[in-house]
Short mmCIF file of C-alpha atoms in Angstrom, two decimals:
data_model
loop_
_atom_site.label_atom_id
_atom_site.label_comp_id
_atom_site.label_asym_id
_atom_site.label_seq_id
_atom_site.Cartn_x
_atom_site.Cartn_y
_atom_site.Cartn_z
CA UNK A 1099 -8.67 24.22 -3.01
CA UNK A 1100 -9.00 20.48 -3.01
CA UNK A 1101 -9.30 18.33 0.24
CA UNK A 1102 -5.71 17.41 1.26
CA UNK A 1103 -5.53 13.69 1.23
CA UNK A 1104 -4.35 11.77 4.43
CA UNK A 1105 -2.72 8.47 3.49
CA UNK A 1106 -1.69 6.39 6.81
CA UNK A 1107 1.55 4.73 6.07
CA UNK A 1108 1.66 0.90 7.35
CA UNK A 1109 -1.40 2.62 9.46
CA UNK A 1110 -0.31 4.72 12.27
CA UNK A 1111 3.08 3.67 12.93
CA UNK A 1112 4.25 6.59 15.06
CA UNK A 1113 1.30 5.42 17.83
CA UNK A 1114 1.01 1.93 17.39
CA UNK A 1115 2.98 -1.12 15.48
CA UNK A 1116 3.47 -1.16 11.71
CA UNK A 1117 0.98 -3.04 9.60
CA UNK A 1118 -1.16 -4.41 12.59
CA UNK A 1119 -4.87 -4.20 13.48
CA UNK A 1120 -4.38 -1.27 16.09
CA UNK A 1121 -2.15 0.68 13.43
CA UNK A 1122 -4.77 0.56 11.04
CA UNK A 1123 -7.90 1.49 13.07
CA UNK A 1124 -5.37 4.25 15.11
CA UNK A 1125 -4.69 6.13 11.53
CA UNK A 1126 -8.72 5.58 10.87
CA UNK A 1127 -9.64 7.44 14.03
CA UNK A 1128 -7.05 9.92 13.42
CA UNK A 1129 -8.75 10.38 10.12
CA UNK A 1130 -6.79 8.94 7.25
CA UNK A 1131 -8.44 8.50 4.08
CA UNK A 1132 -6.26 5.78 2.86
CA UNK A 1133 -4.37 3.43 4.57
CA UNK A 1134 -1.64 1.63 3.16
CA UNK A 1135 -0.22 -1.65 3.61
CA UNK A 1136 1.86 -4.50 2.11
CA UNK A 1137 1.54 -7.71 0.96
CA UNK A 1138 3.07 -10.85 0.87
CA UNK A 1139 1.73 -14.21 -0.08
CA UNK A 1140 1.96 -17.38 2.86
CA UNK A 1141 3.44 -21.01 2.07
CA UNK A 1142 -0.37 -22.22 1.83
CA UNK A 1143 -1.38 -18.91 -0.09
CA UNK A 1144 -3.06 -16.44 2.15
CA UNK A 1145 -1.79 -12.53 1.76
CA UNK A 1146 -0.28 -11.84 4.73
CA UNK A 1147 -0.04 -8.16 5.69
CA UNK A 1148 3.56 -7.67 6.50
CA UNK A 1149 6.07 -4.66 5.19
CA UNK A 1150 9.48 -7.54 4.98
CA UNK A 1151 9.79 -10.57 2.75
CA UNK A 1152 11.06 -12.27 6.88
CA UNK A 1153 8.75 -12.39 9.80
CA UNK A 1154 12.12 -11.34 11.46
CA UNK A 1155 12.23 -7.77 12.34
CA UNK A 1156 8.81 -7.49 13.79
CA UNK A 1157 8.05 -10.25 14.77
CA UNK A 1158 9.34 -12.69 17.75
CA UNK A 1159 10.12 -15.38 15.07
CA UNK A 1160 12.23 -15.93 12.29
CA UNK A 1161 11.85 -16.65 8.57
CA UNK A 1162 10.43 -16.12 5.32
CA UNK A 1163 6.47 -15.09 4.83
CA UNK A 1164 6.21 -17.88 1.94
CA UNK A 1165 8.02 -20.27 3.97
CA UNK A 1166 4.99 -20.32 6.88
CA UNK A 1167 1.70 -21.15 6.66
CA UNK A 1168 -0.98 -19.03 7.73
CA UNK A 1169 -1.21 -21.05 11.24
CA UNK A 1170 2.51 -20.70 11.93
CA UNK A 1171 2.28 -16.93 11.36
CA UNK A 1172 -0.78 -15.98 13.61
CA UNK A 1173 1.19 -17.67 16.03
CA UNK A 1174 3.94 -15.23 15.86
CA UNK A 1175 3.53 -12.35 18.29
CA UNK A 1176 4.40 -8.32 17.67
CA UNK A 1177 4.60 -5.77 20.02
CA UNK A 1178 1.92 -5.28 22.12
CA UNK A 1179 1.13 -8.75 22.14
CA UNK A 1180 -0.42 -8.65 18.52
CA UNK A 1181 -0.24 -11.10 15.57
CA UNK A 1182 -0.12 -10.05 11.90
CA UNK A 1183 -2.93 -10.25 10.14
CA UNK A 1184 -4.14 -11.51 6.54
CA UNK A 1185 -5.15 -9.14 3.91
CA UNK A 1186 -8.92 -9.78 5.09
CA UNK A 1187 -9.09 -9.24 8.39
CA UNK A 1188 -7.81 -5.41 7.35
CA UNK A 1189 -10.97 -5.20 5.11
CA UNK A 1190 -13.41 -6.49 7.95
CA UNK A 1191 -12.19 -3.59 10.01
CA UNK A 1192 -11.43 -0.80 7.24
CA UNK A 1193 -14.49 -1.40 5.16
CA UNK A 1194 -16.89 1.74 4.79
CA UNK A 1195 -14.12 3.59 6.76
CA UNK A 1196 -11.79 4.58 4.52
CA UNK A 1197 -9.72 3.51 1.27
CA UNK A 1198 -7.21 1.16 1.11
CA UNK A 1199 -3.78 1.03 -0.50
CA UNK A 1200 -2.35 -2.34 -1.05
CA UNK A 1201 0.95 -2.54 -2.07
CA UNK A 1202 2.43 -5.63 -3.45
CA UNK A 1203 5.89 -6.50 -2.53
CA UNK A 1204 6.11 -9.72 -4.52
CA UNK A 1205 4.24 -10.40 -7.46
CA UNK A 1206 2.92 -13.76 -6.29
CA UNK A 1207 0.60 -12.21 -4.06
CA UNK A 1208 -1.03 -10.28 -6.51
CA UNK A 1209 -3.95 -12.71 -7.71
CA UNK A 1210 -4.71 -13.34 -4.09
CA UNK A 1211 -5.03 -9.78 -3.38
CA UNK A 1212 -7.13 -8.99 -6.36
CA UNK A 1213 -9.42 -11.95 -5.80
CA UNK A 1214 -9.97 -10.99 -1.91
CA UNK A 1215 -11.04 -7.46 -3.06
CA UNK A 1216 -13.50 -8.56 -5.90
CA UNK A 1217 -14.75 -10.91 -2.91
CA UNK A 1218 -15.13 -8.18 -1.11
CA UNK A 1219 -16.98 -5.72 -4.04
CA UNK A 1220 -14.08 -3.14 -3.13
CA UNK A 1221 -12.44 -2.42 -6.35
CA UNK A 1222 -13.47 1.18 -6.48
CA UNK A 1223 -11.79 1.38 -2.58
CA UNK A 1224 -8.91 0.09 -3.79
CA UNK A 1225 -5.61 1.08 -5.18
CA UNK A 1226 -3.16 -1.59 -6.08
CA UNK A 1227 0.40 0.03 -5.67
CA UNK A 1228 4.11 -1.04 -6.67
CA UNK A 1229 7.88 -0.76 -7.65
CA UNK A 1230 7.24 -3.75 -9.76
CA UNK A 1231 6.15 -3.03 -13.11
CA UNK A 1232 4.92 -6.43 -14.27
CA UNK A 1233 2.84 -6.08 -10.84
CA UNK A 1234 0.64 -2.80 -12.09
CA UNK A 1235 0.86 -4.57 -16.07
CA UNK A 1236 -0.91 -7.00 -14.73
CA UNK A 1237 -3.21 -6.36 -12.14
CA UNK A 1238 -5.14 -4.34 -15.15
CA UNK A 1239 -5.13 -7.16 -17.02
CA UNK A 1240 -6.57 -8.92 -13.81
CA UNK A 1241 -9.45 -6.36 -13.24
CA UNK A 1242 -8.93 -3.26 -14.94
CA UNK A 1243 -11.50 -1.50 -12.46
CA UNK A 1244 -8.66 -1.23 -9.80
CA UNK A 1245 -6.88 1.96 -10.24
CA UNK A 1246 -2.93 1.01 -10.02
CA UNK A 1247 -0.10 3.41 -8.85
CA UNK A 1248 3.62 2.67 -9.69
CA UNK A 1249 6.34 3.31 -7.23
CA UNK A 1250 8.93 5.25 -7.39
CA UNK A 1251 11.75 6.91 -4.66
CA UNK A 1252 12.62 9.23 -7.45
CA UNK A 1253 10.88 11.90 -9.79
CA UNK A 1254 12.09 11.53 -13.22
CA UNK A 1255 10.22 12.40 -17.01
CA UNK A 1256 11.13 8.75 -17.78
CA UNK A 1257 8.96 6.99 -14.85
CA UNK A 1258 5.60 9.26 -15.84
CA UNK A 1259 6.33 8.13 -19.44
CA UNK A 1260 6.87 4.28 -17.98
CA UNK A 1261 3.61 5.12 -15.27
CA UNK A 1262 1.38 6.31 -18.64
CA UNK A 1263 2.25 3.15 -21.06
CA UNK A 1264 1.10 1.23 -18.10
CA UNK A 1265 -1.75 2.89 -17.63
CA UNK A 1266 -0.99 3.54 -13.76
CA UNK A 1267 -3.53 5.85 -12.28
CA UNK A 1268 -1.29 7.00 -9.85
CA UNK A 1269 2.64 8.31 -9.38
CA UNK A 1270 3.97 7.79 -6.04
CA UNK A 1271 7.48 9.59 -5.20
CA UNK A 1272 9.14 10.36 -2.45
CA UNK A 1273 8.00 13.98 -1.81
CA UNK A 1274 11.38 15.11 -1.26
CA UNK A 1275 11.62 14.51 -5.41
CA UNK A 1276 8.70 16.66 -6.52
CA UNK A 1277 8.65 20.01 -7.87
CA UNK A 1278 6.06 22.37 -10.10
CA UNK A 1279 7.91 21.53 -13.34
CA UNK A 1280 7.33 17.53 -12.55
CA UNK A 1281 3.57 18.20 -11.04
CA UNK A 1282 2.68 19.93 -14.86
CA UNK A 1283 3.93 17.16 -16.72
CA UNK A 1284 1.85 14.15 -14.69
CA UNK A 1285 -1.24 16.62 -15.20
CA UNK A 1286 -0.17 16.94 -18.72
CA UNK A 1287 -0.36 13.04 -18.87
CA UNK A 1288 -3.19 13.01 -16.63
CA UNK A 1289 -1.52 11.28 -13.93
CA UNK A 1290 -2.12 11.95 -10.25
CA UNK A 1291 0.57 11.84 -7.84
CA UNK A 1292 0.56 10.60 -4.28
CA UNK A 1293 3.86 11.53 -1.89
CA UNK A 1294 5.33 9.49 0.64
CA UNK A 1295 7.34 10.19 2.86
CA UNK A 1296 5.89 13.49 4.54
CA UNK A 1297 5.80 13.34 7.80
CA UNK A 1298 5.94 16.78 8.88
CA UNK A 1299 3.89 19.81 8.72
CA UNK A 1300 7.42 21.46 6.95
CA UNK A 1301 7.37 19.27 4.31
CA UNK A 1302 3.27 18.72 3.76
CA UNK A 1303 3.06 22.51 3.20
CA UNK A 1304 5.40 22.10 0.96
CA UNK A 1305 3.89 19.70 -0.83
CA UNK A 1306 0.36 21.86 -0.98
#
């Protein structure tokens, strides 16, 4: 039997806040393989890690992420006292411990993103992930070494098709969405599919 894969959503967000430094090194010591996060780009270009297009809901300010710089962000505070942090400082403290999934939430922070992890000779750590298809087009135009997964919340014959002319590496559906008959035809395609979305021990046995 393979080695169930443990991919720590926005890091540990049950234990700690989403997408922050303590999230991401509380799902390492809990033993995720991956952890995944999202991007957005800053007014003066830095990718900010940060689930919403607005610094609103976690933050204690208000706005867009490309309407603040990079200084006006880290001044913003979280819960707990912490401040969001850039693509890089993730990679100083995930590097050598586990893999990291980057998902892009607007397609103007893709170049940045791909140019911090050729910086930081992690393309083989990397998976660039998204519900934009021009996003996964091209990052593998960018640097075809990264393996790409598109996102989906549902399982349907049409997205492996879309996933495969891409050349995605990965699938990732909602695991609620997945059955044997949908597994067989991403193997048939050789696609690999990733779940999100279980949180449970119900619905990860399911899923093995």
């Amino acid at each position: 039997m393979q080695k169930l894969i443990i991919i720590g959503h926005r890091g540990a967000m049950a234990h700690k806040p989403e997408n922050t430094l303590s999230s991401f090194q509380k799902a390492i010591e809990l033993g995720a393989d991956v952890i995944e996060l999202d991007v957005y780009l800053s007014k003066d270009n830095h990718a900010i890690v940060i689930h919403d297009k607005s610094v609103d809901r976690t933050t204690n300010g208000k706005g867009n992420v490309n309407e603040l710089t990079l200084e006006e962000i880290k001044q913003l505070t979280v819960e707990e006292n912490e401040t969001i942090p850039t693509l890089q400082d993730v990679i100083d403290l995930a590097k050598g411990k586990c893999k990291i999934n980057i998902e892009v939430k607007d397609e103007k922070a893709l170049e940045e993103s791909i140019r911090i992890v050729k910086k930081n000779q992690l393309e083989d750590e990397v998976i660039i992930s998204s519900f934009i298809q021009d996003v996964i087009k091209k990052s593998k135009e960018i640097n075809s070494r990264i393996k790409t997964a598109l996102l989906f919340v549902t399982a349907e014959t049409k997205h492996l098709e879309l996933a495969n002319n891409l050349n995605a590496y990965y699938l990732h559906v909602h695991h609620s969405m997945i059955d044997k008959e949908f597994l067989e035809k991403a193997h048939n395609l050789n696609l690999k599919i990733n779940v999100w979305g279980a949180n449970n021990k119900k619905s990860v046995k399911k899923m093995v």
